[in-house]
Short mmCIF file of C-alpha atoms in Angstrom, two decimals:
data_model
loop_
_atom_site.label_atom_id
_atom_site.label_comp_id
_atom_site.label_asym_id
_atom_site.label_seq_id
_atom_site.Cartn_x
_atom_site.Cartn_y
_atom_site.Cartn_z
CA MET E 809 -40.70 -24.61 -15.56
CA PRO E 810 -37.31 -23.67 -17.09
CA SER E 811 -36.00 -25.62 -20.05
CA ALA E 812 -32.88 -27.78 -19.83
CA ASP E 813 -30.87 -25.12 -21.71
CA GLU E 814 -32.00 -22.40 -19.29
CA ALA E 815 -31.15 -24.58 -16.31
CA SER E 816 -27.66 -25.29 -17.62
CA THR E 817 -26.86 -21.59 -18.03
CA SER E 818 -28.18 -20.49 -14.62
CA THR E 819 -25.47 -19.21 -12.34
CA ALA E 820 -24.39 -21.39 -9.43
CA PRO E 821 -24.70 -19.85 -5.97
CA PRO E 822 -21.45 -18.31 -4.72
CA PRO E 823 -19.37 -20.62 -2.50
CA SER E 824 -19.31 -20.18 1.26
CA PHE E 825 -16.18 -20.22 3.38
CA LYS E 826 -17.42 -23.51 4.88
CA SER E 827 -17.86 -25.14 1.45
CA LEU E 828 -14.26 -24.16 0.58
CA GLY E 829 -13.05 -26.38 3.44
CA LEU E 830 -12.19 -24.02 6.31
CA ILE E 831 -12.29 -25.30 9.90
CA ASP E 832 -14.76 -24.04 12.52
CA PRO E 833 -12.34 -21.77 14.47
CA LEU E 834 -11.57 -19.85 11.27
CA LEU E 835 -15.24 -19.71 10.27
CA GLU E 836 -15.99 -18.17 13.68
CA ALA E 837 -13.14 -15.66 13.24
CA LEU E 838 -14.43 -14.69 9.78
CA GLU E 839 -17.87 -14.10 11.29
CA GLN E 840 -16.32 -11.87 13.97
CA VAL E 841 -14.69 -9.62 11.35
CA ASN E 842 -17.83 -9.63 9.13
CA PHE E 843 -16.30 -11.60 6.24
CA THR E 844 -19.51 -13.27 5.05
CA THR E 845 -18.84 -14.34 1.46
CA PRO E 846 -15.48 -15.17 -0.16
CA THR E 847 -14.15 -12.66 -2.68
CA GLU E 848 -13.22 -13.92 -6.15
CA ILE E 849 -9.54 -14.36 -5.31
CA GLN E 850 -10.37 -16.16 -2.05
CA ALA E 851 -12.81 -18.53 -3.77
CA ALA E 852 -10.28 -19.23 -6.52
CA ALA E 853 -7.19 -19.69 -4.33
CA LEU E 854 -8.41 -21.37 -1.13
CA PRO E 855 -9.29 -24.88 -2.44
CA ASP E 856 -5.81 -25.44 -3.94
CA ALA E 857 -4.04 -23.63 -1.09
CA LEU E 858 -5.79 -25.84 1.49
CA GLN E 859 -4.55 -28.86 -0.49
CA GLY E 860 -0.98 -27.66 0.03
CA ARG E 861 -0.27 -26.35 -3.47
CA ASP E 862 1.96 -23.37 -4.29
CA ILE E 863 -0.16 -20.44 -5.51
CA ILE E 864 0.38 -17.58 -7.96
CA GLY E 865 -2.41 -15.09 -7.37
CA VAL E 866 -2.95 -12.26 -9.85
CA ALA E 867 -5.41 -9.85 -8.30
CA SER E 868 -5.75 -6.11 -7.94
CA THR E 869 -5.32 -4.28 -4.67
CA GLY E 870 -8.45 -4.36 -2.49
CA SER E 871 -9.50 -7.81 -3.75
CA GLY E 872 -9.14 -9.62 -0.41
CA LYS E 873 -5.87 -11.39 -1.14
CA THR E 874 -4.48 -11.07 2.40
CA ALA E 875 -7.17 -13.46 3.68
CA ALA E 876 -6.57 -15.66 0.61
CA PHE E 877 -3.06 -16.45 1.88
CA ALA E 878 -3.62 -16.00 5.64
CA LEU E 879 -6.48 -18.50 5.97
CA PRO E 880 -4.66 -21.61 4.59
CA ILE E 881 -1.58 -20.72 6.67
CA LEU E 882 -3.70 -20.43 9.84
CA GLN E 883 -5.55 -23.68 9.06
CA LYS E 884 -2.25 -25.53 8.76
CA LEU E 885 -1.01 -23.86 11.94
CA TRP E 886 -4.09 -25.22 13.78
CA GLU E 887 -3.02 -28.72 12.70
CA GLU E 888 0.69 -28.24 13.51
CA PRO E 889 1.01 -25.47 16.12
CA LYS E 890 4.81 -25.41 16.45
CA GLY E 891 7.73 -23.27 15.38
CA LEU E 892 8.17 -20.27 13.08
CA PHE E 893 5.54 -21.09 10.57
CA ALA E 894 5.26 -18.38 7.94
CA CYS E 895 7.14 -15.36 6.61
CA VAL E 896 5.33 -12.70 4.59
CA LEU E 897 7.37 -10.17 2.58
CA ALA E 898 5.67 -6.84 1.83
CA PRO E 899 7.00 -3.77 -0.02
CA THR E 900 6.05 -1.10 2.53
CA ARG E 901 5.92 -0.77 6.29
CA GLU E 902 2.25 0.23 6.42
CA LEU E 903 1.24 -2.82 4.39
CA ALA E 904 3.33 -5.05 6.69
CA TYR E 905 1.47 -3.73 9.77
CA GLN E 906 -1.88 -4.19 8.03
CA ILE E 907 -1.08 -7.82 7.12
CA SER E 908 -0.02 -8.53 10.73
CA GLN E 909 -3.28 -7.10 12.04
CA GLN E 910 -5.29 -9.34 9.70
CA PHE E 911 -3.35 -12.45 10.77
CA GLU E 912 -3.94 -11.56 14.43
CA SER E 913 -7.67 -10.93 14.00
CA LEU E 914 -8.26 -14.10 11.96
CA GLY E 915 -6.02 -16.19 14.23
CA ALA E 916 -7.15 -14.77 17.57
CA ALA E 917 -8.95 -17.97 18.62
CA MET E 918 -5.79 -20.03 18.15
CA GLY E 919 -3.51 -17.50 19.84
CA VAL E 920 -1.42 -16.74 16.77
CA ARG E 921 1.67 -14.64 17.50
CA CYS E 922 2.97 -12.21 14.86
CA ALA E 923 6.11 -10.09 14.66
CA THR E 924 6.27 -7.09 12.31
CA ILE E 925 9.86 -6.48 11.18
CA VAL E 926 10.30 -3.22 9.28
CA GLY E 927 12.77 -0.34 8.99
CA GLY E 928 12.49 2.76 11.12
CA MET E 929 11.99 0.80 14.35
CA GLU E 930 14.51 -0.35 16.97
CA MET E 931 16.47 -3.46 15.91
CA MET E 932 16.79 -4.60 19.55
CA ASP E 933 13.03 -4.47 20.15
CA GLN E 934 12.51 -6.50 17.00
CA ALA E 935 15.20 -8.99 18.04
CA ARG E 936 13.35 -9.53 21.34
CA ALA E 937 10.08 -10.07 19.42
CA LEU E 938 11.82 -12.66 17.21
CA ALA E 939 13.28 -14.39 20.27
CA LYS E 940 9.72 -15.06 21.50
CA ARG E 941 9.29 -17.43 18.54
CA PRO E 942 6.33 -15.89 16.67
CA HIS E 943 4.28 -18.10 14.38
CA VAL E 944 4.24 -15.47 11.62
CA VAL E 945 6.85 -12.86 10.67
CA VAL E 946 5.65 -10.05 8.39
CA ALA E 947 8.59 -8.05 7.10
CA THR E 948 10.02 -5.67 4.56
CA PRO E 949 12.88 -7.48 2.80
CA GLY E 950 15.79 -5.19 3.77
CA ARG E 951 15.09 -5.26 7.51
CA LEU E 952 14.43 -9.03 7.50
CA ASN E 953 17.81 -9.56 5.83
CA ASP E 954 19.44 -7.34 8.48
CA HIS E 955 18.13 -9.68 11.19
CA LEU E 956 19.16 -12.81 9.29
CA GLU E 957 22.70 -11.44 9.07
CA ASN E 958 23.00 -9.77 12.49
CA THR E 959 20.53 -11.17 15.04
CA LYS E 960 22.01 -14.09 16.93
CA GLY E 961 19.77 -17.16 17.09
CA PHE E 962 17.34 -16.01 14.40
CA SER E 963 16.93 -18.03 11.23
CA LEU E 964 14.24 -19.19 8.82
CA ARG E 965 15.45 -22.80 8.66
CA SER E 966 12.17 -24.22 10.01
CA LEU E 967 9.92 -22.12 7.77
CA LYS E 968 6.83 -23.83 6.35
CA PHE E 969 5.29 -20.96 4.31
CA LEU E 970 6.75 -18.05 2.33
CA VAL E 971 4.43 -15.32 0.99
CA LEU E 972 5.55 -12.64 -1.47
CA ASP E 973 2.81 -9.99 -1.40
CA GLU E 974 2.60 -7.20 -4.00
CA ALA E 975 5.45 -8.97 -5.80
CA ASP E 976 5.46 -6.56 -8.73
CA ARG E 977 6.03 -3.64 -6.37
CA LEU E 978 8.68 -5.54 -4.38
CA LEU E 979 10.64 -5.92 -7.60
CA ASP E 980 9.91 -2.38 -8.87
CA MET E 981 11.59 -1.16 -5.69
CA ASP E 982 14.79 -3.14 -6.43
CA PHE E 983 14.33 -5.72 -3.68
CA GLY E 984 15.25 -8.52 -6.11
CA PRO E 985 18.83 -9.07 -4.83
CA VAL E 986 17.69 -9.06 -1.18
CA ILE E 987 14.88 -11.53 -1.94
CA ASP E 988 17.43 -13.77 -3.68
CA LYS E 989 19.52 -13.76 -0.49
CA ILE E 990 16.47 -14.69 1.61
CA LEU E 991 15.51 -17.52 -0.78
CA LYS E 992 18.97 -19.05 -0.29
CA VAL E 993 18.56 -19.41 3.50
CA ILE E 994 15.03 -20.86 3.69
CA PRO E 995 14.07 -24.53 3.21
CA ASN E 996 13.36 -25.83 -0.29
CA GLU E 997 10.61 -27.96 1.23
CA ARG E 998 8.06 -25.22 1.85
CA THR E 999 4.81 -23.84 0.48
CA THR E 1000 5.09 -20.55 -1.41
CA TYR E 1001 2.39 -18.02 -2.29
CA LEU E 1002 3.17 -15.21 -4.72
CA PHE E 1003 0.55 -12.46 -5.10
CA SER E 1004 0.85 -9.63 -7.59
CA ALA E 1005 -1.39 -7.03 -9.22
CA THR E 1006 0.42 -7.53 -12.55
CA MET E 1007 2.54 -10.31 -14.05
CA THR E 1008 5.68 -8.53 -15.23
CA THR E 1009 8.74 -10.31 -16.64
CA LYS E 1010 10.50 -9.76 -13.29
CA VAL E 1011 7.62 -11.41 -11.42
CA ALA E 1012 7.64 -14.34 -13.86
CA LYS E 1013 11.38 -14.80 -13.22
CA LEU E 1014 10.82 -14.70 -9.44
CA GLN E 1015 8.01 -17.24 -9.84
CA ARG E 1016 10.35 -19.68 -11.60
CA ALA E 1017 12.98 -19.22 -8.87
CA SER E 1018 10.71 -19.61 -5.85
CA LEU E 1019 7.64 -21.74 -6.66
CA SER E 1020 7.24 -25.45 -7.31
CA ASN E 1021 4.52 -26.61 -9.74
CA PRO E 1022 2.21 -23.72 -8.77
CA VAL E 1023 -1.50 -23.24 -9.45
CA ARG E 1024 -2.21 -19.89 -11.09
CA VAL E 1025 -5.39 -18.05 -10.11
CA GLU E 1026 -6.25 -14.81 -11.87
CA VAL E 1027 -9.39 -12.84 -11.19
CA SER E 1028 -8.75 -9.37 -12.56
CA GLU E 1029 -8.14 -7.73 -15.88
CA LYS E 1030 -4.63 -6.41 -16.33
CA TYR E 1031 -5.51 -2.75 -15.85
CA SER E 1032 -9.01 -1.50 -15.08
CA THR E 1033 -11.01 0.86 -12.92
CA VAL E 1034 -14.36 -0.09 -11.39
CA SER E 1035 -17.65 1.04 -12.94
CA THR E 1036 -18.75 2.76 -9.70
CA LEU E 1037 -15.85 5.25 -9.98
CA LEU E 1038 -16.65 8.61 -11.61
CA GLN E 1039 -13.42 10.00 -13.14
CA TYR E 1040 -12.89 13.72 -13.80
CA TYR E 1041 -10.09 16.05 -14.85
CA LEU E 1042 -9.32 19.76 -14.53
CA PHE E 1043 -7.21 21.38 -17.27
CA ILE E 1044 -5.29 24.28 -15.69
CA PRO E 1045 -2.06 26.29 -16.06
CA LEU E 1046 0.77 24.92 -13.92
CA SER E 1047 0.90 28.17 -11.93
CA GLN E 1048 -2.70 27.68 -10.76
CA LYS E 1049 -2.47 24.16 -9.35
CA ASP E 1050 -2.61 25.22 -5.70
CA VAL E 1051 -5.65 27.47 -6.00
CA HIS E 1052 -7.57 24.83 -7.97
CA LEU E 1053 -6.68 22.20 -5.34
CA ILE E 1054 -8.10 24.44 -2.60
CA TYR E 1055 -11.19 25.12 -4.74
CA LEU E 1056 -11.72 21.34 -4.99
CA ALA E 1057 -11.16 20.87 -1.26
CA ASN E 1058 -13.77 23.60 -0.63
CA SER E 1059 -16.26 22.03 -3.02
CA LEU E 1060 -15.79 18.59 -1.45
CA ALA E 1061 -15.47 19.70 2.16
CA GLN E 1062 -17.91 17.09 3.54
CA ASN E 1063 -16.03 14.18 1.92
CA SER E 1064 -13.03 12.14 2.99
CA ILE E 1065 -10.27 12.94 0.49
CA ILE E 1066 -6.85 11.52 -0.40
CA ILE E 1067 -4.63 13.95 -2.33
CA PHE E 1068 -1.72 12.25 -4.14
CA THR E 1069 1.52 14.12 -4.88
CA ARG E 1070 4.65 13.04 -6.70
CA THR E 1071 7.13 14.30 -4.09
CA VAL E 1072 7.60 14.29 -0.34
CA HIS E 1073 8.12 18.08 -0.46
CA ASP E 1074 4.70 18.74 -1.99
CA ALA E 1075 2.94 16.29 0.36
CA GLN E 1076 4.36 18.17 3.35
CA ARG E 1077 3.84 21.64 1.84
CA LEU E 1078 0.22 21.04 0.79
CA SER E 1079 -0.75 19.50 4.14
CA ILE E 1080 0.57 22.62 5.95
CA MET E 1081 -1.17 24.90 3.45
CA LEU E 1082 -4.49 23.06 3.84
CA ARG E 1083 -4.28 23.23 7.64
CA THR E 1084 -3.49 26.96 7.43
CA LEU E 1085 -6.71 27.41 5.45
CA GLY E 1086 -8.78 25.43 7.97
CA PHE E 1087 -8.86 21.96 6.40
CA PRO E 1088 -8.16 19.00 8.77
CA ALA E 1089 -5.26 17.52 6.76
CA VAL E 1090 -2.45 15.11 7.64
CA PRO E 1091 0.58 14.14 5.50
CA LEU E 1092 1.73 10.57 4.79
CA HIS E 1093 5.11 10.08 3.14
CA GLY E 1094 8.33 8.16 3.53
CA GLN E 1095 10.35 10.80 5.37
CA LEU E 1096 8.04 10.79 8.40
CA SER E 1097 8.95 8.64 11.38
CA GLN E 1098 7.18 5.29 11.55
CA SER E 1099 5.04 6.39 14.50
CA SER E 1100 4.01 9.56 12.60
CA ARG E 1101 3.07 7.49 9.55
CA LEU E 1102 0.93 5.10 11.57
CA GLY E 1103 -0.57 8.04 13.48
CA ALA E 1104 -1.55 9.83 10.26
CA LEU E 1105 -3.17 6.68 8.87
CA GLY E 1106 -5.01 6.07 12.15
CA LYS E 1107 -6.41 9.62 12.26
CA PHE E 1108 -7.60 9.42 8.66
CA LYS E 1109 -9.14 5.95 9.03
CA SER E 1110 -11.01 6.96 12.19
CA GLY E 1111 -12.38 10.13 10.59
CA GLY E 1112 -10.40 12.41 12.89
CA ARG E 1113 -8.88 13.99 9.79
CA ARG E 1114 -10.83 14.21 6.54
CA VAL E 1115 -7.91 14.97 4.19
CA LEU E 1116 -4.81 12.78 3.71
CA VAL E 1117 -2.01 14.23 1.55
CA ALA E 1118 0.16 11.33 0.45
CA THR E 1119 2.88 10.15 -1.88
CA ASP E 1120 2.48 6.77 -3.59
CA VAL E 1121 3.34 5.08 -0.28
CA ALA E 1122 -0.47 5.06 0.21
CA SER E 1123 -1.51 4.01 -3.30
CA ARG E 1124 -1.09 0.23 -3.06
CA GLY E 1125 -2.37 -2.41 -0.70
CA LEU E 1126 -3.56 -0.25 2.17
CA ASP E 1127 -7.16 -0.89 3.17
CA ILE E 1128 -8.52 2.57 3.95
CA PRO E 1129 -12.32 2.31 4.11
CA HIS E 1130 -14.76 5.07 3.16
CA VAL E 1131 -12.58 7.25 0.93
CA ASP E 1132 -15.02 9.41 -1.04
CA VAL E 1133 -12.65 11.25 -3.38
CA VAL E 1134 -9.11 10.83 -4.74
CA ILE E 1135 -7.41 13.96 -6.11
CA ASN E 1136 -4.28 13.60 -8.24
CA TYR E 1137 -2.42 16.85 -7.59
CA ASP E 1138 0.36 15.43 -9.78
CA ILE E 1139 -0.60 13.10 -12.60
CA PRO E 1140 1.30 9.79 -12.24
CA THR E 1141 3.82 8.89 -14.92
CA HIS E 1142 2.64 5.27 -15.21
CA SER E 1143 -0.96 4.35 -15.97
CA LYS E 1144 -0.96 1.48 -13.47
CA ASP E 1145 -0.03 3.95 -10.70
CA TYR E 1146 -3.10 6.00 -11.64
CA ILE E 1147 -5.27 2.88 -11.35
CA HIS E 1148 -3.83 2.00 -7.94
CA ARG E 1149 -4.33 5.55 -6.68
CA VAL E 1150 -7.96 5.90 -7.75
CA GLY E 1151 -8.54 2.37 -6.45
CA ARG E 1152 -8.45 3.86 -2.92
CA THR E 1153 -12.06 4.95 -3.51
CA ALA E 1154 -15.12 3.14 -4.93
CA ARG E 1155 -14.13 -0.04 -3.08
CA ALA E 1156 -16.34 -3.05 -2.33
CA GLY E 1157 -19.15 -1.88 -4.62
CA ARG E 1158 -19.35 1.66 -3.22
CA SER E 1159 -19.28 4.72 -5.47
CA GLY E 1160 -16.45 7.26 -5.52
CA LYS E 1161 -14.91 10.12 -7.47
CA SER E 1162 -11.44 10.94 -8.74
CA VAL E 1163 -10.25 14.32 -10.01
CA THR E 1164 -6.90 14.71 -11.80
CA LEU E 1165 -5.21 18.10 -12.21
CA VAL E 1166 -3.85 18.30 -15.77
CA THR E 1167 -1.43 21.07 -16.79
CA GLN E 1168 -0.16 21.99 -20.22
CA TYR E 1169 2.74 19.55 -19.66
CA ASP E 1170 0.51 16.56 -18.82
CA VAL E 1171 -1.68 16.17 -21.91
CA GLU E 1172 0.17 13.14 -23.28
CA LEU E 1173 0.06 11.40 -19.88
CA ILE E 1174 -3.70 11.86 -19.47
CA GLN E 1175 -4.32 10.60 -23.00
CA ARG E 1176 -2.22 7.50 -22.25
CA ILE E 1177 -4.20 6.82 -19.05
CA GLU E 1178 -7.53 7.22 -20.88
CA ALA E 1179 -6.35 4.74 -23.53
CA VAL E 1180 -5.44 2.18 -20.87
CA ILE E 1181 -8.68 2.49 -18.85
CA GLY E 1182 -10.76 2.58 -22.03
CA LYS E 1183 -12.79 5.67 -21.15
CA LYS E 1184 -12.65 9.45 -21.38
CA MET E 1185 -12.64 11.45 -18.16
CA GLU E 1186 -15.23 14.18 -17.74
CA LEU E 1187 -14.38 17.83 -17.14
CA TRP E 1188 -14.96 18.88 -13.51
CA PRO E 1189 -17.16 22.02 -13.42
CA THR E 1190 -15.54 25.15 -11.93
CA ASP E 1191 -16.60 28.64 -10.88
CA THR E 1192 -13.95 31.07 -12.20
CA GLU E 1193 -15.11 33.91 -9.93
CA GLU E 1194 -14.82 31.78 -6.80
CA ILE E 1195 -11.33 30.60 -7.87
CA ALA E 1196 -10.24 34.23 -8.45
CA MET E 1197 -11.48 35.20 -4.98
CA LEU E 1198 -9.47 32.34 -3.40
CA ARG E 1199 -6.22 33.27 -5.12
CA GLU E 1200 -4.86 35.79 -2.61
CA ARG E 1201 -5.56 33.63 0.47
CA VAL E 1202 -4.06 30.55 -1.19
CA ASP E 1203 -0.88 32.43 -2.20
CA GLU E 1204 -0.50 33.70 1.36
CA ALA E 1205 -1.02 30.19 2.82
CA GLY E 1206 1.52 28.82 0.32
CA ARG E 1207 4.15 31.34 1.46
CA ALA E 1208 3.43 30.48 5.12
CA ALA E 1209 3.83 26.75 4.36
CA THR E 1210 7.16 27.35 2.59
CA ASN E 1211 8.46 29.38 5.54
CA GLU E 1212 7.36 26.73 8.04
CA MET E 1213 9.14 24.03 6.04
CA LYS E 1214 12.34 26.11 5.98
CA GLU E 1215 12.19 26.43 9.77
CA GLN E 1216 11.58 22.68 10.14
CA SER E 1217 14.46 21.97 7.79
CA GLY E 1218 16.79 24.19 9.84
CA GLY E 1219 15.84 22.34 13.02
CA LYS E 1220 16.43 18.97 11.38
CA SER E 1221 19.87 20.06 10.14
CA ALA E 1222 20.86 21.06 13.68
CA ARG E 1223 19.68 17.69 15.04
CA LYS E 1224 21.59 15.88 12.29
CA ARG E 1225 24.82 17.75 13.14
CA LYS E 1226 24.34 16.77 16.79
CA ARG E 1227 23.79 13.10 15.81
CA ASP E 1228 26.90 13.17 13.64
CA ARG E 1229 28.94 14.47 16.59
CA ASN E 1230 27.54 11.62 18.69
CA GLY E 1231 28.50 8.98 16.15
CA GLY E 1232 25.37 9.02 13.96
CA ASP E 1233 22.00 7.31 14.19
CA ARG E 1234 21.71 3.71 13.14
CA ASP E 1235 18.20 4.32 11.82
CA ASP E 1236 19.39 6.96 9.32
CA ARG E 1237 19.55 4.41 6.55
CA ASP E 1238 15.91 3.49 7.18
CA ARG E 1239 14.88 7.09 6.71
CA ASP E 1240 16.88 7.14 3.46
CA ASP E 1241 15.05 4.00 2.34
CA ASP E 1242 11.72 5.71 2.74
CA VAL E 1243 12.64 8.27 0.11
CA VAL E 1244 12.40 5.43 -2.41
CA GLU E 1245 8.80 4.71 -1.42
CA ALA E 1246 7.87 8.31 -2.02
CA GLY E 1247 9.32 8.40 -5.52
CA VAL E 1248 12.40 10.50 -4.76
CA PRO E 1249 15.53 9.31 -6.64
CA ARG E 1250 17.43 6.64 -4.77
CA GLY E 1251 20.87 7.35 -3.38
CA LYS E 1252 23.57 4.71 -3.51
CA LYS E 1253 23.43 4.24 0.24
CA SER E 1254 19.84 3.01 0.29
CA LYS E 1255 19.90 0.58 -2.64
CA GLY E 1256 17.92 -2.57 -1.99
CA ARG E 1257 17.14 -1.72 1.61
CA ARG E 1258 13.92 -1.41 3.51
#
């Protein structure tokens, strides 16, 4: 029989969704989507959220925070099923679509209606969706503000809930002034949830401006990588990055792989080069049309394509299951971006690998990342003979990719001249906005837009 001391230190069983106070329709919906046990952030946030408190949630990407804010909103909607109920602001279009899908799957039994309002899509179609009085609007800030200013009959005056998801990234992308505008036209009497991977000074300022007597729940260390992630590096001359990338892709051919690049140009070039060499690769970056972006994500998620070549548009928030390997073709400048990138693999207790290509110009950056994550990366083993044999084919595929991009660029220029003659394209500014997501310097025209 255990002693009293032993009994007092034994761990309590994890809470269930039922014990946290959720109603039966939501418990049934959670069962349908195989959510069996609350994650840490859900267990920490739901009791106070269901009591009507404002919430600050500090949790890393992949921690289950979408359900942490969706479930209390849906429970309140079940009790008061009228009017525009909630508005969720997200930093990227893909994340906005993902949040909408989760609301719709969890709220299917109660017939929840969502509208996704993002750049790159027809304003008129979105205006019609808003006219149907959805319960939940999930939006990027710039496009939501466009509708508030230009769409007749649309307002947020009856709003009950405001959610700011990935708040640190919203503010990193200069959405602060647009969010301030939105805060001025929504009711003061509302419930607000602010979720962020990190608590920066900008996020703290936004918290003071938008929340009332909030409860803070924090379930993650500031910066960390999971123990099931094996982290490697390859130290190579800059001129040999492409051939080493193809060597890695060859070595890992049976795995699902995300390759991260710093620029849109490299994401497009490498995806063409990989396809030329027989790898099923798709690009994902901000200068693709919205339908192309969603199509690329869909193909990769379904396993139709095993390699996704992406800018940092894919590094935060997106739930892409079963990623075996993350390759950093370009080492990120900020350590937290590295952590978000490699966080695409080794999710939910699974194992995963990351490999970072390090050139002679990147040594300081890799040392900074190792200091932040508190561990040294291991050297990825290579076969110099095999790499030498690949060199000629890779160089040839690289030249073919460059030529194909020049041809594509020429075609785009001709289409742009035609649009200009016809008075321009109202969605041009949305394409400009996407350059920001991909890390390309922002032009004046796109400031604060999404």
